CSV table of C-alpha atoms in Angstrom, one decimal:
chain,number,residue,atom,x,y,z
A,208,MET,CA,-99.8,40.3,-43.6
A,209,ARG,CA,-97.8,38.2,-40.9
A,210,ARG,CA,-94.0,37.6,-41.6
A,211,VAL,CA,-92.1,35.2,-40.3
A,212,PRO,CA,-88.1,34.5,-40.8
A,213,PHE,CA,-87.6,33.4,-44.7
A,214,PHE,CA,-85.0,30.7,-43.6
A,215,VAL,CA,-85.6,27.2,-42.7
A,216,ASP,CA,-82.9,25.1,-44.6
A,217,GLY,CA,-79.3,24.2,-43.3
A,218,TRP,CA,-80.8,23.9,-39.4
A,219,SER,CA,-77.1,22.6,-39.3
A,220,ARG,CA,-77.6,22.1,-35.0
A,221,LEU,CA,-80.7,20.2,-35.3
A,222,THR,CA,-79.6,17.7,-39.3
A,223,GLY,CA,-78.0,15.0,-37.1
A,224,PHE,CA,-81.3,14.7,-36.1
A,225,CYS,CA,-82.5,13.8,-39.8
A,226,VAL,CA,-80.2,10.6,-39.5
A,227,VAL,CA,-81.5,8.8,-36.8
A,228,VAL,CA,-84.9,9.5,-39.1
A,229,THR,CA,-83.8,8.7,-42.4
A,230,LEU,CA,-82.7,5.1,-40.7
A,231,VAL,CA,-85.9,4.7,-39.6
A,232,VAL,CA,-88.4,5.4,-42.4
A,233,SER,CA,-85.8,4.4,-44.8
A,234,GLY,CA,-88.3,0.6,-44.4
A,235,CYS,CA,-91.6,2.3,-43.7
A,236,ALA,CA,-94.1,2.2,-46.0
A,237,ALA,CA,-95.1,5.3,-48.5
A,238,ALA,CA,-97.3,6.4,-51.1
A,239,ASN,CA,-96.4,5.3,-54.6
A,240,ARG,CA,-94.9,7.0,-57.5
A,241,PRO,CA,-95.2,6.3,-61.4
A,242,HIS,CA,-92.1,4.2,-61.5
A,243,TYR,CA,-89.1,6.0,-63.8
A,244,THR,CA,-85.4,4.2,-64.7
A,245,VAL,CA,-82.4,6.0,-64.3
A,246,ALA,CA,-82.8,6.6,-68.7
A,247,GLU,CA,-86.0,8.2,-68.1
A,248,ALA,CA,-84.1,10.8,-65.6
A,249,GLY,CA,-82.0,12.2,-68.0
A,250,ARG,CA,-84.7,12.3,-70.2
A,251,ALA,CA,-87.3,14.1,-68.5
A,252,GLN,CA,-88.0,17.9,-68.8
A,253,ILE,CA,-91.1,20.4,-67.4
A,254,LEU,CA,-94.0,20.4,-69.9
A,255,GLY,CA,-94.3,24.0,-71.0
A,256,PHE,CA,-90.8,24.5,-69.7
A,257,GLU,CA,-87.7,24.4,-72.3
A,258,ASN,CA,-83.7,25.2,-70.5
A,259,ILE,CA,-84.5,26.3,-68.2
A,260,ARG,CA,-82.9,23.5,-64.9
A,261,ALA,CA,-79.3,21.6,-65.6
A,262,HIS,CA,-77.6,19.4,-63.6
A,263,ALA,CA,-75.1,20.7,-61.9
A,264,ASP,CA,-72.2,18.4,-63.1
A,265,ASP,CA,-73.6,18.3,-66.6
A,266,PRO,CA,-70.8,19.5,-69.4
A,267,ARG,CA,-72.4,23.2,-71.0
A,268,PRO,CA,-70.8,24.3,-74.3
A,269,VAL,CA,-70.1,27.2,-74.7
A,270,LYS,CA,-73.2,29.2,-75.9
A,271,SER,CA,-74.4,32.5,-77.8
A,272,VAL,CA,-74.2,35.8,-75.1
A,273,HIS,CA,-78.2,35.1,-76.5
A,274,ASP,CA,-78.2,31.9,-74.5
A,275,PRO,CA,-80.3,32.1,-71.3
A,276,TRP,CA,-77.8,31.4,-68.6
A,277,ARG,CA,-75.5,33.4,-69.7
A,278,PRO,CA,-75.3,36.5,-68.3
A,279,VAL,CA,-75.3,39.6,-71.0
A,280,ILE,CA,-71.7,41.2,-69.9
A,281,GLY,CA,-71.4,45.3,-71.1
A,282,MET,CA,-68.6,47.4,-70.5
A,283,ASN,CA,-68.7,47.4,-66.6
A,284,LYS,CA,-66.6,44.5,-64.4
A,285,PRO,CA,-69.1,41.3,-64.7
A,286,THR,CA,-70.1,40.2,-60.7
A,287,MET,CA,-71.4,36.9,-59.1
A,288,LEU,CA,-72.8,36.7,-55.9
A,289,ALA,CA,-72.7,32.8,-54.9
A,290,ILE,CA,-75.4,32.8,-51.2
A,291,SER,CA,-74.7,29.5,-49.3
A,292,GLY,CA,-76.9,27.0,-46.4
A,293,GLY,CA,-76.8,27.1,-42.9
A,294,GLY,CA,-80.4,27.6,-41.9
A,295,ALA,CA,-80.8,30.1,-38.9
A,296,GLY,CA,-77.5,31.9,-40.3
A,297,GLY,CA,-78.7,33.2,-42.8
A,298,ALA,CA,-79.4,36.0,-41.1
A,299,PHE,CA,-75.5,37.4,-41.0
A,300,SER,CA,-76.4,37.1,-45.1
A,301,VAL,CA,-79.2,39.9,-44.8
A,302,GLY,CA,-76.5,41.7,-41.9
A,303,VAL,CA,-74.5,42.1,-45.2
A,304,LEU,CA,-76.2,42.8,-47.8
A,305,SER,CA,-77.1,45.6,-44.9
A,306,ALA,CA,-74.4,47.9,-44.6
A,307,TRP,CA,-73.3,47.1,-48.3
A,308,SER,CA,-76.1,48.8,-49.3
A,309,GLU,CA,-75.6,51.6,-46.4
A,310,ARG,CA,-72.0,51.7,-47.5
A,311,ALA,CA,-73.4,52.7,-51.5
A,312,ASP,CA,-70.8,50.4,-53.1
A,313,ARG,CA,-73.0,47.0,-53.5
A,314,PRO,CA,-72.2,45.8,-56.8
A,315,THR,CA,-75.5,45.1,-59.0
A,316,PHE,CA,-75.1,41.4,-59.1
A,317,ASP,CA,-74.6,40.1,-63.4
A,318,VAL,CA,-75.7,36.5,-61.6
A,319,VAL,CA,-76.6,35.5,-58.4
A,320,THR,CA,-76.7,31.9,-56.7
A,321,GLY,CA,-77.6,30.7,-53.4
A,322,VAL,CA,-78.1,26.9,-52.3
A,323,SER,CA,-80.7,26.2,-49.2
A,324,THR,CA,-81.3,29.5,-47.1
A,325,GLY,CA,-79.2,31.2,-50.0
A,326,ALA,CA,-81.6,30.3,-52.3
A,327,LEU,CA,-84.6,32.2,-49.9
A,328,ILE,CA,-82.1,35.3,-49.8
A,329,ALA,CA,-80.9,35.4,-53.3
A,330,PRO,CA,-84.3,36.6,-55.1
A,331,PHE,CA,-84.2,39.8,-52.7
A,332,ALA,CA,-80.5,40.2,-53.0
A,333,PHE,CA,-80.6,39.9,-56.7
A,334,LEU,CA,-83.6,43.0,-56.7
A,335,GLY,CA,-81.3,45.1,-55.1
A,336,PRO,CA,-81.1,46.8,-52.1
A,337,GLY,CA,-84.6,48.2,-52.0
A,338,TYR,CA,-85.8,44.7,-50.0
A,339,ASP,CA,-83.6,45.4,-47.5
A,340,GLN,CA,-85.9,45.6,-45.1
A,341,GLN,CA,-88.0,42.6,-46.6
A,342,LEU,CA,-85.5,40.3,-45.8
A,343,ARG,CA,-84.4,42.1,-42.1
A,344,SER,CA,-88.5,41.6,-41.7
A,345,LEU,CA,-87.9,37.5,-42.3
A,346,TYR,CA,-84.9,37.1,-40.7
A,347,LEU,CA,-84.8,39.5,-37.6
A,348,SER,CA,-89.1,38.7,-36.6
A,349,ASP,CA,-89.8,36.9,-33.3
A,350,GLN,CA,-92.2,34.6,-35.1
A,351,ALA,CA,-90.0,31.5,-36.1
A,352,SER,CA,-91.9,29.2,-33.4
A,353,SER,CA,-94.6,29.4,-36.8
A,354,LEU,CA,-92.6,27.2,-38.7
A,355,VAL,CA,-92.0,24.8,-36.3
A,356,ASP,CA,-95.5,22.7,-37.2
A,357,ILE,CA,-94.9,19.0,-35.7
A,358,ASP,CA,-96.3,15.8,-37.9
A,359,TRP,CA,-97.6,13.9,-35.3
A,360,ARG,CA,-98.1,10.8,-37.5
A,361,GLY,CA,-95.2,8.7,-34.9
A,362,LEU,CA,-93.2,11.7,-34.6
A,363,GLY,CA,-92.1,11.8,-38.4
A,364,VAL,CA,-92.0,7.6,-38.5
A,365,PHE,CA,-95.3,6.8,-40.7
A,366,SER,CA,-94.5,10.3,-43.1
A,367,PRO,CA,-91.8,12.1,-45.0
A,368,SER,CA,-91.0,14.3,-41.9
A,369,LEU,CA,-90.8,15.2,-38.9
A,370,LEU,CA,-92.1,18.7,-39.8
A,371,ARG,CA,-95.1,19.5,-42.6
A,372,GLY,CA,-93.8,22.0,-44.3
A,373,ASP,CA,-97.4,24.0,-44.6
A,374,ALA,CA,-96.0,27.0,-42.8
A,375,LEU,CA,-92.6,27.1,-45.0
A,376,SER,CA,-94.5,26.2,-48.0
A,377,HIS,CA,-97.4,29.4,-47.4
A,378,MET,CA,-94.5,31.7,-45.8
A,379,VAL,CA,-92.9,31.5,-49.4
A,380,GLU,CA,-95.9,31.9,-51.5
A,381,GLU,CA,-96.9,34.6,-49.6
A,382,ASN,CA,-93.1,36.8,-50.4
A,383,ILE,CA,-92.5,35.3,-53.3
A,384,THR,CA,-95.2,37.3,-55.5
A,385,GLY,CA,-96.4,37.9,-58.6
A,386,ALA,CA,-95.1,41.4,-58.1
A,387,VAL,CA,-91.7,39.7,-57.1
A,388,LEU,CA,-91.9,36.9,-60.6
A,389,SER,CA,-92.2,40.4,-62.4
A,390,ARG,CA,-89.3,41.7,-61.0
A,391,ILE,CA,-86.8,38.7,-61.6
A,392,ALA,CA,-88.2,38.1,-65.2
A,393,HIS,CA,-87.9,42.0,-65.8
A,394,GLU,CA,-83.8,41.6,-64.7
A,395,HIS,CA,-83.3,38.6,-66.7
A,396,GLN,CA,-84.2,39.8,-69.7
A,397,ALA,CA,-81.8,43.0,-68.9
A,398,GLY,CA,-79.1,39.8,-69.3
A,399,ARG,CA,-78.7,39.3,-65.3
A,400,ARG,CA,-79.2,35.8,-63.9
A,401,LEU,CA,-80.7,34.1,-60.8
A,402,LEU,CA,-79.6,30.3,-60.2
A,403,VAL,CA,-81.1,28.1,-57.1
A,404,MET,CA,-80.4,24.6,-56.6
A,405,THR,CA,-81.7,21.8,-54.6
A,406,THR,CA,-80.7,18.0,-55.0
A,407,ASN,CA,-82.8,15.3,-56.9
A,408,LEU,CA,-83.6,12.7,-54.0
A,409,ASP,CA,-83.9,9.9,-56.5
A,410,THR,CA,-81.1,10.8,-58.7
A,411,GLN,CA,-78.9,11.6,-56.6
A,412,ARG,CA,-77.4,14.9,-58.5
A,413,ALA,CA,-77.7,19.0,-57.7
A,414,VAL,CA,-80.3,20.0,-60.2
A,415,VAL,CA,-79.6,24.5,-60.6
A,416,TRP,CA,-82.4,25.8,-62.1
A,417,ASN,CA,-82.8,28.9,-63.8
A,418,VAL,CA,-85.1,31.6,-62.1
A,419,GLY,CA,-84.7,34.1,-64.0
A,420,ALA,CA,-86.0,32.2,-67.4
A,421,ILE,CA,-89.4,30.3,-65.1
A,422,ALA,CA,-90.3,34.4,-64.8
A,423,SER,CA,-89.5,34.7,-67.9
A,424,SER,CA,-91.8,32.6,-69.8
A,425,GLY,CA,-95.3,34.2,-69.3
A,426,ARG,CA,-96.9,30.9,-67.9
A,427,ALA,CA,-99.4,31.2,-65.9
A,428,ASP,CA,-97.7,28.0,-63.9
A,429,ALA,CA,-94.6,29.6,-63.3
A,430,LEU,CA,-95.4,31.3,-59.9
A,431,PRO,CA,-96.0,27.7,-58.5
A,432,LEU,CA,-92.6,26.8,-60.4
A,433,VAL,CA,-90.9,28.5,-58.5
A,434,HIS,CA,-92.4,28.0,-55.3
A,435,GLN,CA,-91.9,24.5,-55.5
A,436,ILE,CA,-88.1,24.7,-56.1
A,437,LEU,CA,-87.8,27.8,-53.2
A,438,THR,CA,-89.0,25.6,-50.7
A,439,ALA,CA,-87.4,22.3,-52.0
A,440,SER,CA,-84.4,23.7,-52.0
A,441,ALA,CA,-84.9,24.9,-48.0
A,442,SER,CA,-86.5,20.9,-47.0
A,443,VAL,CA,-83.9,19.2,-45.2
A,444,PRO,CA,-84.7,15.5,-46.2
A,445,GLY,CA,-86.3,14.4,-42.4
A,446,ILE,CA,-87.1,17.0,-41.0
A,447,LEU,CA,-89.3,18.7,-43.7
A,448,PRO,CA,-90.7,16.8,-46.4
A,449,PRO,CA,-89.5,16.5,-50.2
A,450,VAL,CA,-90.9,18.4,-52.6
A,451,SER,CA,-92.8,17.0,-55.1
A,452,ILE,CA,-92.1,17.9,-59.0
A,453,LYS,CA,-93.7,16.7,-61.6
A,454,THR,CA,-91.8,16.3,-65.1
A,455,VAL,CA,-92.5,14.2,-68.3
A,456,VAL,CA,-91.3,11.9,-70.8
A,457,ASP,CA,-92.5,10.0,-73.6
A,458,GLY,CA,-95.9,11.8,-72.5
A,459,LYS,CA,-95.5,9.2,-68.9
A,460,LEU,CA,-95.3,11.5,-66.0
A,461,ILE,CA,-92.9,11.0,-63.8
A,462,GLU,CA,-93.0,12.9,-60.3
A,463,GLU,CA,-89.4,13.6,-58.9
A,464,LEU,CA,-89.0,13.9,-55.0
A,465,HIS,CA,-86.7,17.5,-54.5
A,466,SER,CA,-85.0,18.9,-51.2
A,467,ASP,CA,-82.2,20.6,-49.9
A,468,GLY,CA,-79.8,21.6,-52.4
A,469,GLY,CA,-77.4,22.2,-49.2
A,470,SER,CA,-77.4,18.3,-49.4
A,471,SER,CA,-75.3,18.1,-52.9
A,472,ALA,CA,-73.3,21.8,-51.8
A,473,GLN,CA,-73.8,24.8,-49.6
A,474,PHE,CA,-73.0,27.1,-52.0
A,475,PHE,CA,-72.1,27.0,-56.3
A,476,THR,CA,-70.4,29.8,-59.0
A,477,LEU,CA,-71.4,29.8,-62.8
A,478,PRO,CA,-68.4,27.6,-65.0
A,479,GLU,CA,-65.8,29.8,-66.1
A,480,GLN,CA,-67.2,29.8,-69.6
A,481,LEU,CA,-71.2,31.1,-69.0
A,482,ILE,CA,-69.8,33.8,-66.9
A,483,VAL,CA,-66.9,35.7,-68.8
A,484,ALA,CA,-68.5,37.4,-71.9
A,485,PRO,CA,-67.6,36.1,-75.3
A,486,GLY,CA,-65.0,38.8,-76.7
A,487,ARG,CA,-62.9,39.3,-73.2
A,488,SER,CA,-59.3,38.7,-73.2
A,489,ARG,CA,-58.8,38.5,-69.7
A,490,ASN,CA,-60.0,36.6,-67.1
A,491,GLU,CA,-59.6,39.1,-63.7
A,492,ASP,CA,-62.8,41.0,-65.7
A,493,LEU,CA,-64.6,38.5,-63.6
A,494,HIS,CA,-65.5,39.1,-59.7
A,495,ILE,CA,-66.9,36.5,-57.3
A,496,TYR,CA,-68.3,37.2,-54.2
A,497,VAL,CA,-69.4,34.2,-51.7
A,498,ILE,CA,-71.4,34.3,-48.5
A,499,ILE,CA,-70.7,31.9,-46.2
A,500,ASN,CA,-74.0,31.2,-43.6
A,501,ASN,CA,-71.4,28.9,-41.0
A,502,ALA,CA,-68.5,29.4,-39.5
A,503,LEU,CA,-65.4,28.2,-41.3
A,504,ILE,CA,-63.3,28.1,-38.1
A,505,PRO,CA,-63.4,25.2,-35.5
A,506,GLU,CA,-66.4,25.9,-33.1
A,507,PHE,CA,-65.7,24.2,-29.0
A,508,SER,CA,-68.7,22.5,-27.3
A,509,MET,CA,-68.5,19.9,-25.0
A,510,SER,CA,-70.6,16.5,-27.1
A,511,PRO,CA,-72.5,14.9,-24.2
A,512,ARG,CA,-72.4,10.9,-25.1
A,513,LYS,CA,-76.0,10.4,-26.3
A,514,ALA,CA,-76.4,9.0,-30.0
A,515,LEU,CA,-78.7,12.2,-31.0
A,516,PRO,CA,-76.2,14.6,-29.8
A,517,ILE,CA,-72.9,12.5,-30.7
A,518,MET,CA,-74.8,12.4,-35.1
A,519,ALA,CA,-76.2,16.2,-34.7
A,520,ARG,CA,-72.4,17.2,-34.3
A,521,ALA,CA,-70.9,14.7,-36.1
A,522,TYR,CA,-73.3,15.9,-39.6
A,523,ALA,CA,-72.7,19.8,-38.5
A,524,THR,CA,-69.1,18.9,-38.7
A,525,LEU,CA,-69.0,17.3,-42.1
A,526,LEU,CA,-71.9,20.4,-43.6
A,527,LYS,CA,-68.6,22.6,-42.4
A,528,SER,CA,-66.0,20.2,-44.2
A,529,GLN,CA,-68.1,20.2,-47.3
A,530,THR,CA,-67.9,24.0,-47.4
A,531,LYS,CA,-64.1,23.9,-46.5
A,532,LEU,CA,-63.5,21.8,-49.9
A,533,GLY,CA,-65.7,24.0,-51.6
A,534,LEU,CA,-64.2,27.1,-51.0
A,535,ILE,CA,-60.7,25.0,-51.5
A,536,ALA,CA,-61.7,24.4,-55.3
A,537,ILE,CA,-63.1,27.8,-55.6
A,538,PHE,CA,-60.2,29.7,-54.4
A,539,ASN,CA,-57.6,27.5,-56.4
A,540,PHE,CA,-59.6,28.0,-59.9
A,541,ALA,CA,-59.6,31.9,-58.6
A,542,GLN,CA,-55.9,31.1,-58.4
A,543,ARG,CA,-55.0,29.6,-62.3
A,544,SER,CA,-58.1,31.8,-63.8
A,545,ASP,CA,-56.8,35.6,-62.2
A,546,ILE,CA,-60.3,35.8,-61.5
A,547,ASP,CA,-61.0,37.9,-58.6
A,548,LEU,CA,-62.5,36.1,-55.2
A,549,ASP,CA,-63.9,37.2,-51.4
A,550,ILE,CA,-65.3,35.3,-48.9
A,551,ALA,CA,-66.9,36.2,-46.1
A,552,SER,CA,-68.0,34.0,-43.5
A,553,ILE,CA,-69.4,34.0,-39.6
A,554,GLU,CA,-65.6,34.3,-38.0
A,555,GLU,CA,-67.2,34.2,-34.4
A,556,GLN,CA,-68.5,31.1,-31.8
A,557,VAL,CA,-71.8,32.2,-31.5
A,558,PRO,CA,-73.7,30.3,-28.7
A,559,TYR,CA,-76.3,27.9,-29.9
A,560,SER,CA,-77.8,25.0,-29.6
A,561,MET,CA,-79.5,21.9,-31.1
A,562,THR,CA,-82.7,21.9,-29.6
A,563,ASP,CA,-83.6,25.9,-30.5
A,564,PRO,CA,-81.9,26.3,-33.8
A,565,LEU,CA,-84.7,28.8,-34.5
A,566,ASN,CA,-83.4,31.1,-31.9
A,567,GLU,CA,-84.1,34.9,-31.8
A,568,THR,CA,-81.2,35.6,-30.2
A,569,TYR,CA,-78.4,34.1,-32.5
A,570,MET,CA,-80.5,35.6,-35.6
A,571,ARG,CA,-79.7,39.5,-34.1
A,572,ARG,CA,-76.4,38.3,-33.0
A,573,VAL,CA,-75.3,36.8,-36.7
A,574,TYR,CA,-76.8,39.3,-38.8
A,575,GLY,CA,-75.1,41.7,-36.3
A,576,ILE,CA,-72.0,40.0,-37.5
A,577,GLY,CA,-72.9,40.4,-40.6
A,578,TYR,CA,-73.6,44.3,-40.4
A,579,GLN,CA,-70.4,45.2,-38.2
A,580,LYS,CA,-68.0,43.8,-40.4
A,581,ALA,CA,-68.9,44.6,-43.7
A,582,ARG,CA,-69.8,48.5,-42.7
A,583,ASP,CA,-66.9,49.1,-41.1
A,584,GLY,CA,-64.8,47.5,-44.9
A,585,ARG,CA,-63.3,44.1,-42.4
A,586,LEU,CA,-65.9,41.7,-44.1
A,587,TRP,CA,-64.3,40.2,-46.8
A,588,VAL,CA,-61.1,38.7,-46.9
A,589,LYS,CA,-59.3,37.2,-50.5
A,590,TYR,CA,-58.4,32.8,-48.9
A,591,PRO,CA,-60.4,31.2,-46.8
A,592,LYS,CA,-59.6,30.3,-43.7
A,593,PHE,CA,-60.1,27.8,-41.0
A,594,THR,CA,-58.5,28.7,-38.0
A,595,VAL,CA,-58.0,31.8,-35.8
A,596,SER,CA,-55.3,32.8,-33.7
A,597,PRO,CA,-55.0,30.6,-29.9
């Protein structure tokens, strides 16, 4: 079976182009979808599935330990791993996980969450070190060019995106198999949780999907739904087409459009009341690891006086700022709640070109950074660092 890198999501080196495409296509005709209202959107459900998704901004009350969203915590210290977006930078997470496994001190995480490239890594990180080689094959492959399936119909002006997205969809289907889904279901039934995020373009809200609950449903359409969710989370608007997910409200069929989870947040964690087990008196029993597949430090590069490079540079800066704000928020929360927090990010400026976002050299370089720092015990920091000494 042919392997291709499993990551097309952030494309932070190219995402400025999305802005241009969005402006152009916003007035173009598109295939009609059944009309629905904001009230209907709030009540829409996926036929045959219950309690398998929630809006990230929904208030979630404390429920019993058997709630499918709450991990079942034993005597050990509960751990959560949150993997961010970052496109080809996902190779950094793969390096971290590989070295972590070799050190033999990688936890069996109670909760794993993923956004964009992180959503594509998350299932394999969730299933453990036995899938490290598959991740390495996917991210360090030389087949990246096969993902660039250009839609030549006006270079995306009269279609939903610049790329058709078929290559990404096929890649997800080839790698998230029925056997992989069965393993995820088994771990979910044991009390662990796997969650990924998409963005509902219609409602402008982040949607968190309980992949383990979907896998455990036993339904024949569970695997296609998981394929849709992972593909959607990795689909940058304008570059890759949004994914249509069919829902129902009051017997009426709705087609929601879901796209890159990174449009809403670069990473996410569960609310405190859903991760700290009932009856525990101390929040420091919780340990959260956050892997950022990007550099938080300023990365100097001379910007050409041209619209596209300037917009791309500005958009990359926006994503970096969004990540920083998220890290500040979780750091402050951890400080107030006595939660143990460890953060890892690419703290080196690695050369790249926005015209070659799937560059194999770049991926191998950031993989090596993650691997070596994790192997040497130099990876984790207790607070976000946004600058380096001159």
